[in-house]
Amino acid sequence: MNIGFIGLGRMGRGMAHRLLEGGHDLVVHDVVRAAGDDFVKAGARFGDTVADLCAGREVVVTMLVEDATVIDVAIRAGGLCESLPKGAIHIAMGTYGVAAIRALAAAHAKAGQVLVAAPVLGRPDLAASGQLGIVAGGPADAVRRSEPLLQLMGRKIFPAGELPESATAIKLANNMVLGCAMVAMAESFSLVRKYDVAPQIFYEVITEGLFSAPAYKGYGKTMVEQTYDNVGSPITVGLKDANLIAAAADLARVPMPSLNIYRDRLLGAVAHGDGDRDQAVLAREQARAAGLE
Amino acid sequence: MRIGLIGLGRMGQGMGARLLSGAHELLVYNRTAGKAKDLEKAGATVATTVAAACKEREIVISMVADDAALNDVTLGAGGIRASLPKDAIHVSMGTHSAGAIQALAAAHAEKGQAFVAAPVLGRPDAAAAGQLVIVAAGPPAALKECEPAFSVMGRKTVEAGAAPESALAIKLANNFVLGCAIQTMAEGFSLVRKYGVNPQVFYDVMTEGLFAAPAYKVYGKLMVDSSYDKPGFTTRLGLKDIKLALAAAELVNVPLPSGSVVRDRLVGAIAHGDGDKDWAVLGREQARACGLE
């Protein structure tokens, strides 16, 4: 397949390499030209502009950081909508807001193209090994045509439905469940600490029973060891996502009281100077609220 | 060992059977005598008063429903405190408030008696199979003496510390994390439903990834199936436990904002007539809150 890939950050580069290894004809683009060097060495072409990248592509994958960037790449002069052939598919794989995805879907439809939203679950190491979870939403035919590519990048594809924003809703809800799990752990650790319980003991009780899952094992361990400077996903990214979730909830008229607590604790962590630390630092923020630090 | 067991509900009966299978000599007491029949057949001696159940015992275990019942069997006339032989230990294995446990520890200490709190994790089937997790706290020498009893009732004993209320803090915090997980899933399901997503797909995304643990698999499935009529644990009992967690937190000045949200939703569920449903019915209560039911 003739594929374009835009956005060669930590996630994007792993995903693009998987496509190249799958034997596809790949053109890559990034605002930082040097990010494309190893792709060119491996047989891909570097597109100097988005318009250049789009020529003759059946599918363009974007893995960009935020709403404003992906919308700009799509609708500006010389952007995806103007440059992609009719019938081509744009697979948007970043985590975006519902409103942005709706706007992208409409803009592509107007230009005779199709949007598939396919946000991913997993960190850069899983992207590099093609082990991501991928939630795909969009017209059935377009999702089916995208599948060979998604299968190179992921170990499992979850079909969300005909609307791209359905995939967005699932991804955002999953992030919300994670954030709230961290808040609940944070609250618990401060409770047991005040009763002179070693945090490690509480960690063992929860993770060997009802909560023997990566979310609790990973973030719980970081809380016990207070290794917040070893950053997987920082507080500021959590806040960005929490705002996207709140906006999606707003649009759909869904009160989410637990989300609001998560968002407020993230704000508090930023206010206390922990914005660039790992999100597990919510445990310290909660400890502050309880007068423990 | 010579053991007394007070409180023969579904949990107590299973634990009693395990003690008998461990070749302990067992005296049992229950306010409603009929509940002692099975254990009597299995070799226990039925006592007609609390005082009789304490006679010549090395350990007296209480497994009663709430603080009022615990205070009654412990501090009432002819209660455990008045009847416990010298050097014997009172082991409280129910889920109680941190405040009640602190008060009982003081009451026993006044008489030079040892007191251990050992709340359990697990349902009646786990109790019957000797597969409970026992969280035990109290004087180290007393904990050591209890080990032969604990080892036949549980698959694991977690030692929480020297202060009995430490064990309750762990037990209540564990239930609190579960309540938060249920409420958070409820919010996630209502969000994705409003975006046209089949709840089963969101369930699959959560439980095959970050949340591949019993809490999410069991309660998530109940929500997907809207199966609330065969309660494993009712809304009312959930409210009781969350209130205990909030009270334990207030006692040591720990704000638990997530706990407050869960409590309010449980109260709302009861207001809507769902008090005797499984507490997974928070899924429905959240759906009501956003106009889905």
XYZ file of C-alpha atoms in Angstrom:
586
model
C 0.000 0.000 0.000
C 1.103 3.606 -0.578
C 1.231 5.172 2.851
C 2.145 8.544 4.306
C 3.063 9.011 7.956
C 3.154 12.381 9.722
C 4.531 12.818 13.240
C 7.721 10.956 14.121
C 7.759 11.469 17.883
C 8.413 8.686 20.392
C 5.188 6.890 19.530
C 5.048 7.737 15.829
C 8.523 6.519 14.965
C 7.885 3.061 16.369
C 4.587 2.799 14.516
C 6.039 4.041 11.209
C 8.899 1.550 11.441
C 6.368 -1.255 11.788
C 4.657 -0.119 8.573
C 7.955 0.015 6.743
C 8.905 -3.438 8.003
C 5.527 -4.635 6.702
C 6.775 -3.938 3.183
C 4.667 -0.854 2.463
C 5.689 2.090 0.323
C 6.214 4.772 2.943
C 6.634 8.540 2.785
C 7.261 10.215 6.153
C 7.073 13.799 7.329
C 7.890 15.644 10.534
C 8.504 19.309 11.322
C 11.932 18.194 12.514
C 13.559 16.950 9.338
C 16.268 14.966 11.137
C 13.551 12.769 12.667
C 13.184 11.206 9.205
C 16.851 10.289 8.692
C 16.735 6.692 9.830
C 13.546 6.110 7.836
C 15.233 7.314 4.675
C 18.148 4.963 5.422
C 15.644 2.128 5.821
C 14.059 2.767 2.432
C 11.330 5.369 3.051
C 11.125 8.750 1.350
C 10.956 12.042 3.259
C 8.175 14.370 2.114
C 9.338 17.969 2.412
C 5.812 19.243 2.883
C 2.468 17.712 3.785
C 1.308 18.337 0.215
C 4.384 16.564 -1.152
C 3.783 13.625 1.207
C 0.137 13.277 0.130
C 0.784 12.745 -3.572
C -0.489 9.322 -4.642
C -1.114 8.079 -1.091
C -4.023 5.728 -0.346
C -3.660 6.211 3.379
C -2.039 8.876 5.553
C -1.471 8.151 9.237
C -1.037 11.045 11.662
C 0.426 10.704 15.148
C 0.484 14.292 16.374
C 0.468 15.708 19.855
C -2.700 17.737 20.130
C -5.951 18.958 18.607
C -4.537 22.195 17.230
C -1.688 20.418 15.431
C -3.746 17.728 13.743
C -6.412 20.219 12.661
C -3.780 22.536 11.246
C -2.119 19.707 9.314
C -5.490 18.711 7.896
C -7.177 21.973 6.947
C -4.465 24.531 6.264
C -3.546 25.474 2.681
C -1.511 22.563 1.348
C -2.826 20.365 4.157
C -4.304 16.862 4.034
C -7.790 17.862 2.871
C -6.429 19.884 -0.019
C -3.689 17.445 -0.998
C -4.955 13.885 -0.503
C -6.515 12.093 -3.490
C -10.287 11.541 -3.374
C -11.194 8.326 -1.611
C -8.015 8.344 0.480
C -8.128 7.595 4.195
C -6.699 9.709 7.012
C -6.068 7.545 10.093
C -5.740 9.863 13.098
C -3.989 7.883 15.827
C -3.260 10.518 18.458
C -5.474 11.224 21.448
C -7.746 14.085 20.484
C -10.950 15.702 21.655
C -14.366 14.760 20.346
C -14.928 18.208 18.825
C -11.631 18.048 16.924
C -12.442 14.591 15.560
C -15.903 15.756 14.463
C -14.373 18.757 12.696
C -11.760 16.571 10.966
C -14.384 14.040 9.853
C -16.516 16.815 8.350
C -13.583 18.477 6.583
C -12.454 15.199 5.013
C -15.996 14.296 3.962
C -16.275 17.641 2.194
C -13.030 16.933 0.345
C -14.171 13.429 -0.649
C -11.872 11.649 1.810
C -12.528 9.487 4.857
C -11.423 9.886 8.468
C -10.735 6.897 10.685
C -9.975 7.705 14.330
C -7.692 5.042 15.757
C -6.266 6.157 19.118
C -3.810 3.752 20.694
C -3.276 2.202 24.106
C 0.325 1.661 25.091
C 3.654 3.363 25.502
C 6.560 3.822 23.063
C 8.040 0.376 23.765
C 4.779 -1.262 22.670
C 4.631 0.996 19.615
C 8.100 -0.143 18.593
C 7.199 -3.817 18.958
C 3.798 -3.543 17.247
C 1.987 -4.480 20.464
C -0.345 -1.513 20.863
C -4.057 -1.795 21.548
C -5.853 0.152 18.820
C -9.432 1.418 19.060
C -10.746 2.092 15.562
C -13.829 4.120 14.701
C -15.030 5.124 11.237
C -17.052 3.946 8.221
C -16.897 0.144 8.065
C -15.337 0.018 4.615
C -12.561 2.448 5.558
C -11.826 0.592 8.801
C -11.646 -2.671 6.862
C -9.210 -1.169 4.362
C -7.094 0.211 7.226
C -6.932 -3.075 9.068
C -3.775 -4.536 7.448
C -1.897 -1.437 8.625
C -3.450 -1.399 12.090
C -2.508 -5.044 12.492
C 1.146 -4.229 11.854
C 1.075 -1.616 14.608
C -1.102 -3.376 17.181
C -1.658 -6.697 18.832
C -5.387 -6.094 19.055
C -7.903 -3.923 17.196
C -11.109 -2.897 18.976
C -13.909 -1.891 16.579
C -15.656 1.149 18.079
C -18.330 1.733 15.450
C -19.121 3.847 12.391
C -18.407 7.189 14.013
C -14.759 8.201 14.468
C -15.643 9.995 17.715
C -16.770 6.668 19.256
C -13.134 5.547 19.255
C -12.178 8.836 20.867
C -14.796 8.355 23.588
C -13.417 4.894 24.421
C -9.840 6.088 24.591
C -10.769 9.054 26.778
C -12.934 6.923 29.078
C -10.072 4.444 29.504
C -7.727 7.289 30.460
C -10.348 8.555 32.902
C -10.595 5.142 34.570
C -6.812 5.111 34.900
C -6.638 8.618 36.362
C -9.342 7.829 38.889
C -7.627 4.574 39.859
C -4.525 6.626 40.648
C -6.550 9.079 42.728
C -8.206 6.264 44.690
C -4.809 4.672 45.362
C -3.407 8.040 46.380
C -6.258 8.596 48.828
C -5.828 5.092 50.252
C -2.109 5.403 50.735
C -2.569 8.586 52.750
C -5.274 6.879 54.833
C -3.215 3.814 55.721
C -0.082 5.890 56.318
C -1.936 7.817 59.018
C -2.678 4.462 60.645
C 1.035 3.617 60.658
C 0.769 1.052 57.892
C 3.811 0.667 55.641
C 2.619 1.599 52.111
C 4.285 -1.547 50.761
C 1.911 -3.708 52.806
C -1.175 -2.007 51.417
C 0.311 -2.277 47.941
C 0.679 -6.020 48.379
C -2.876 -6.450 49.646
C -4.488 -4.694 46.692
C -2.263 -5.981 43.906
C -2.442 -9.616 44.871
C -6.241 -9.521 45.027
C -8.959 -7.497 43.347
C -6.503 -5.154 41.676
C -3.869 -7.445 40.224
C -3.614 -5.378 37.042
C -0.916 -3.273 35.370
C -2.578 0.045 36.321
C -2.324 -0.675 40.035
C 0.959 -2.568 39.939
C 2.753 0.069 37.892
C 1.500 3.298 39.426
C 1.119 1.774 42.907
C 4.786 0.810 42.901
C 5.818 4.295 41.843
C 3.767 5.676 44.749
C 5.331 3.290 47.268
C 8.845 4.087 46.075
C 8.077 7.765 45.375
C 10.069 7.605 42.146
C 8.152 10.463 40.569
C 11.073 11.800 38.564
C 11.103 8.661 36.465
C 8.433 10.011 34.154
C 6.192 7.779 32.042
C 3.252 10.113 31.598
C 3.625 13.530 33.258
C 0.977 15.450 35.196
C 0.677 18.045 32.407
C -0.275 15.350 29.883
C -2.776 13.968 32.376
C -4.270 17.431 32.684
C -4.493 17.786 28.907
C -6.348 14.465 28.736
C -8.586 15.300 31.706
C -9.628 18.475 29.901
C -10.411 16.481 26.746
C -12.488 14.049 28.792
C -14.338 16.863 30.538
C -15.071 18.470 27.156
C -16.362 15.164 25.743
C -18.540 14.734 28.838
C -19.797 18.299 28.450
C -20.767 17.789 24.820
C -22.639 14.580 25.625
C -24.140 15.895 28.905
C -22.498 13.357 31.207
C -21.772 14.448 34.782
C -18.492 12.830 35.863
C -17.842 13.589 39.528
C -14.807 11.284 39.821
C -13.212 12.889 36.786
C -13.596 16.305 38.386
C -11.685 15.142 41.447
C -8.907 13.752 39.257
C -8.712 17.013 37.314
C -8.596 19.118 40.469
C -5.814 17.005 41.959
C -3.832 17.359 38.712
C -4.235 21.123 38.917
C -3.085 21.051 42.532
C -0.024 19.029 41.572
C 0.871 21.597 38.901
C 0.312 24.397 41.419
C 2.780 22.691 43.763
C 5.439 22.466 41.078
C 4.965 18.796 40.173
C 3.674 19.352 36.635
C 6.582 17.618 34.919
C 6.644 14.641 37.270
C 4.975 11.279 36.669
C 1.229 11.221 37.299
C 1.773 8.914 40.266
C 2.865 12.086 42.070
C -0.875 12.477 42.722
C -0.065 10.424 45.833
C 2.114 13.272 47.083
C -0.561 15.809 46.205
C -3.099 13.814 48.223
C -0.597 13.471 51.076
C -0.272 17.268 51.045
C -4.043 17.585 51.252
C -3.948 15.344 54.322
C -1.148 17.282 56.000
C 1.351 14.467 55.562
C 3.892 16.514 53.572
C -5.902 -24.909 70.072
C -8.941 -24.286 72.246
C -10.924 -21.718 70.286
C -14.228 -19.938 70.820
C -16.138 -18.567 67.825
C -18.869 -15.977 68.246
C -20.988 -15.041 65.249
C -22.120 -17.757 62.835
C -23.258 -15.856 59.767
C -22.238 -17.072 56.305
C -18.634 -16.048 56.905
C -18.449 -17.358 60.483
C -19.825 -20.769 59.561
C -17.221 -21.265 56.857
C -14.430 -20.157 59.159
C -15.708 -22.455 61.955
C -15.709 -25.454 59.625
C -12.124 -24.690 58.663
C -11.062 -24.465 62.321
C -12.626 -27.885 62.975
C -10.854 -29.338 59.950
C -7.618 -28.006 61.440
C -8.213 -30.181 64.513
C -8.872 -27.245 66.794
C -11.219 -27.700 69.726
C -14.143 -25.399 69.026
C -16.855 -23.786 71.144
C -19.383 -21.805 69.095
C -22.013 -19.232 69.960
C -24.618 -17.421 67.935
C -27.491 -15.212 69.059
C -29.816 -17.351 66.922
C -28.938 -20.877 68.050
C -30.197 -22.606 64.878
C -27.210 -21.404 62.913
C -24.897 -23.598 65.002
C -26.393 -26.905 63.803
C -24.006 -27.668 60.950
C -20.933 -26.896 63.014
C -22.294 -28.994 65.893
C -22.647 -31.940 63.516
C -19.076 -31.358 62.391
C -17.814 -31.629 65.979
C -18.163 -28.203 67.592
C -19.684 -27.736 71.032
C -22.530 -25.223 71.134
C -22.363 -22.669 73.933
C -25.580 -20.976 75.038
C -23.959 -17.754 76.222
C -20.986 -15.636 75.206
C -19.438 -16.342 78.607
C -19.738 -20.100 78.050
C -18.083 -19.744 74.633
C -15.074 -18.097 76.332
C -14.553 -20.851 78.904
C -10.980 -22.193 78.992
C -10.298 -20.744 75.539
C -6.876 -19.677 74.284
C -8.457 -17.598 71.525
C -11.947 -16.171 71.178
C -12.836 -15.082 67.654
C -15.690 -12.693 66.994
C -17.193 -12.457 63.501
C -20.215 -10.215 63.888
C -22.030 -7.872 61.508
C -21.400 -4.390 62.850
C -19.940 -2.204 65.580
C -23.053 -2.422 67.759
C -22.976 -6.231 67.758
C -19.236 -6.252 68.447
C -19.574 -3.856 71.374
C -22.477 -5.884 72.698
C -20.690 -9.263 72.690
C -17.473 -7.717 73.978
C -18.487 -5.153 76.572
C -21.949 -6.338 77.636
C -22.586 -8.164 80.913
C -21.122 -11.673 80.556
C -19.344 -10.480 77.422
C -15.918 -11.409 76.075
C -14.119 -8.785 78.149
C -15.645 -10.078 81.372
C -15.262 -13.761 80.446
C -11.920 -14.100 78.644
C -9.485 -16.322 80.592
C -6.205 -14.752 81.659
C -3.651 -14.745 78.793
C -6.358 -15.498 76.193
C -6.753 -13.331 73.097
C -9.836 -11.734 71.581
C -9.525 -11.764 67.785
C -12.063 -9.544 66.032
C -12.397 -10.623 62.390
C -15.372 -8.594 61.211
C -15.225 -5.309 59.338
C -15.625 -2.545 61.890
C -14.895 1.110 62.301
C -11.391 2.170 63.225
C -12.891 4.076 66.156
C -14.696 1.034 67.582
C -11.549 -1.084 67.273
C -9.466 1.567 69.034
C -11.999 1.716 71.851
C -12.095 -2.075 72.252
C -8.304 -2.283 72.243
C -8.287 0.206 75.122
C -11.037 -1.683 76.977
C -9.127 -4.977 76.747
C -5.839 -3.309 77.666
C -7.403 -2.000 80.878
C -7.901 -5.597 81.944
C -4.495 -6.702 80.695
C -6.097 -8.715 77.855
C -4.663 -9.087 74.373
C -6.720 -7.865 71.442
C -6.093 -8.539 67.757
C -8.020 -7.135 64.802
C -7.958 -9.482 61.822
C -10.506 -8.445 59.178
C -10.668 -10.689 56.131
C -10.773 -10.244 52.375
C -12.963 -12.723 50.559
C -16.541 -13.882 50.263
C -18.288 -16.807 52.015
C -17.061 -19.309 49.399
C -13.469 -18.292 50.174
C -14.182 -18.603 53.901
C -15.535 -22.135 53.429
C -12.492 -23.090 51.370
C -9.965 -21.573 53.779
C -8.864 -19.178 51.047
C -9.373 -15.862 52.831
C -6.720 -13.192 53.050
C -6.429 -12.196 56.698
C -5.116 -8.738 57.559
C -3.977 -8.938 61.154
C -2.753 -6.296 63.591
C -2.020 -6.394 67.301
C 0.787 -7.133 69.746
C 3.405 -9.270 67.923
C 3.293 -12.071 70.508
C -0.485 -12.324 70.193
C -0.275 -12.406 66.383
C 2.167 -15.271 66.618
C -0.162 -17.233 68.893
C -3.045 -16.787 66.446
C -1.107 -18.196 63.512
C -2.335 -21.825 63.839
C -5.925 -20.544 63.624
C -5.232 -18.088 60.801
C -3.385 -20.663 58.732
C -6.451 -22.939 58.443
C -8.874 -20.078 57.702
C -6.822 -18.183 55.149
C -4.430 -18.677 52.293
C -2.415 -15.686 53.425
C -1.951 -13.578 56.532
C -0.789 -9.988 56.101
C 0.666 -8.463 59.265
C -0.334 -4.805 59.426
C 1.393 -3.683 62.619
C 1.006 -3.470 66.393
C -2.063 -1.215 66.557
C -5.254 -3.214 65.852
C -6.862 -0.314 63.932
C -4.061 -0.522 61.323
C -5.649 -3.730 60.024
C -9.003 -2.004 59.670
C -7.388 0.874 57.790
C -6.088 -1.607 55.205
C -9.357 -3.510 54.936
C -11.461 -0.336 54.641
C -9.047 1.241 52.154
C -9.208 -1.894 49.999
C -13.027 -1.749 49.899
C -12.805 1.973 49.238
C -10.561 1.420 46.199
C -13.133 -1.085 44.935
C -16.009 1.369 45.417
C -14.050 3.998 43.486
C -13.304 1.525 40.684
C -17.022 0.690 40.380
C -18.053 4.354 40.309
C -15.323 5.197 37.807
C -16.362 2.382 35.479
C -19.935 3.616 35.782
C -18.826 7.053 34.586
C -16.815 5.528 31.752
C -19.733 3.392 30.562
C -22.157 6.312 30.544
C -19.709 8.446 28.565
C -19.112 5.874 25.843
C -22.808 4.969 25.631
C -23.604 8.586 24.785
C -21.139 8.296 21.901
C -22.902 5.264 20.486
C -20.374 2.711 21.731
C -21.475 -0.815 22.602
C -20.557 -1.145 26.326
C -19.024 -4.565 25.652
C -16.314 -2.944 23.487
C -15.310 -0.566 26.273
C -15.294 -3.515 28.678
C -12.941 -5.391 26.340
C -10.600 -2.401 26.043
C -10.335 -1.980 29.815
C -10.065 -5.572 30.899
C -7.569 -6.785 28.356
C -5.186 -3.957 29.154
C -4.478 -1.795 32.174
C -7.383 -3.203 34.132
C -7.070 -6.951 33.638
C -8.034 -7.664 37.253
C -11.008 -9.228 39.075
C -12.452 -5.881 40.250
C -12.933 -4.659 36.688
C -13.781 -8.000 35.114
C -16.455 -8.930 37.648
C -18.103 -5.555 38.196
C -17.613 -4.412 34.603
C -19.435 -7.503 33.378
C -22.341 -6.905 35.765
C -22.644 -3.395 34.294
C -22.426 -4.574 30.675
C -25.147 -7.140 31.363
C -27.149 -4.772 33.633
C -27.251 -7.766 35.954
C -27.944 -6.263 39.360
C -30.541 -8.604 40.829
C -28.264 -11.338 42.182
C -26.267 -9.311 44.664
C -22.881 -10.583 45.778
C -22.599 -7.418 47.849
C -25.522 -4.999 48.130
C -25.685 -1.241 47.691
C -26.560 -0.879 51.384
C -23.498 -2.885 52.467
C -21.369 -0.881 50.055
C -22.624 2.316 51.671
C -21.842 0.906 55.116
C -18.247 0.158 54.084
C -17.668 3.480 52.329
C -19.003 5.304 55.378
C -16.580 3.319 57.557
C -13.718 4.350 55.283
C -14.804 7.996 55.407
C -15.105 7.830 59.199
C -11.675 6.219 59.550
C -10.290 8.964 57.315
C -11.970 11.732 59.268
C -10.604 10.333 62.513
C -7.044 10.979 61.275
C -7.830 14.051 59.135
C -7.523 12.569 55.660
C -9.799 14.099 53.010
C -11.191 11.398 50.669
C -12.935 13.288 47.864
C -13.447 10.122 45.797
C -15.051 8.439 48.788
C -17.498 11.296 49.096
C -18.530 10.864 45.457
C -19.053 7.122 45.898
C -21.082 7.658 49.068
C -23.348 10.167 47.346
C -23.972 7.894 44.374
C -24.747 4.957 46.705
C -27.212 7.131 48.599
C -28.775 8.131 45.263
C -29.059 4.477 44.232
C -30.871 3.690 47.477
C -33.150 6.692 46.921
C -34.056 5.217 43.541
C -34.969 1.880 45.097
C -31.735 -0.003 44.349
C -30.567 -0.515 47.947
C -30.817 -4.293 47.832
C -29.287 -4.695 44.380
C -25.617 -5.499 43.798
C -23.595 -2.333 44.268
C -22.571 -2.570 40.597
C -25.954 -0.856 40.194
C -23.898 2.340 40.472
C -23.681 1.805 36.697
C -27.412 2.468 36.495
C -27.335 5.291 39.027
C -24.690 7.092 36.955
C -26.738 6.466 33.799
C -29.707 8.092 35.548
C -27.558 11.069 36.483
C -26.872 11.737 32.807
C -30.397 11.131 31.548
C -29.753 7.698 30.041
C -32.415 5.915 32.127
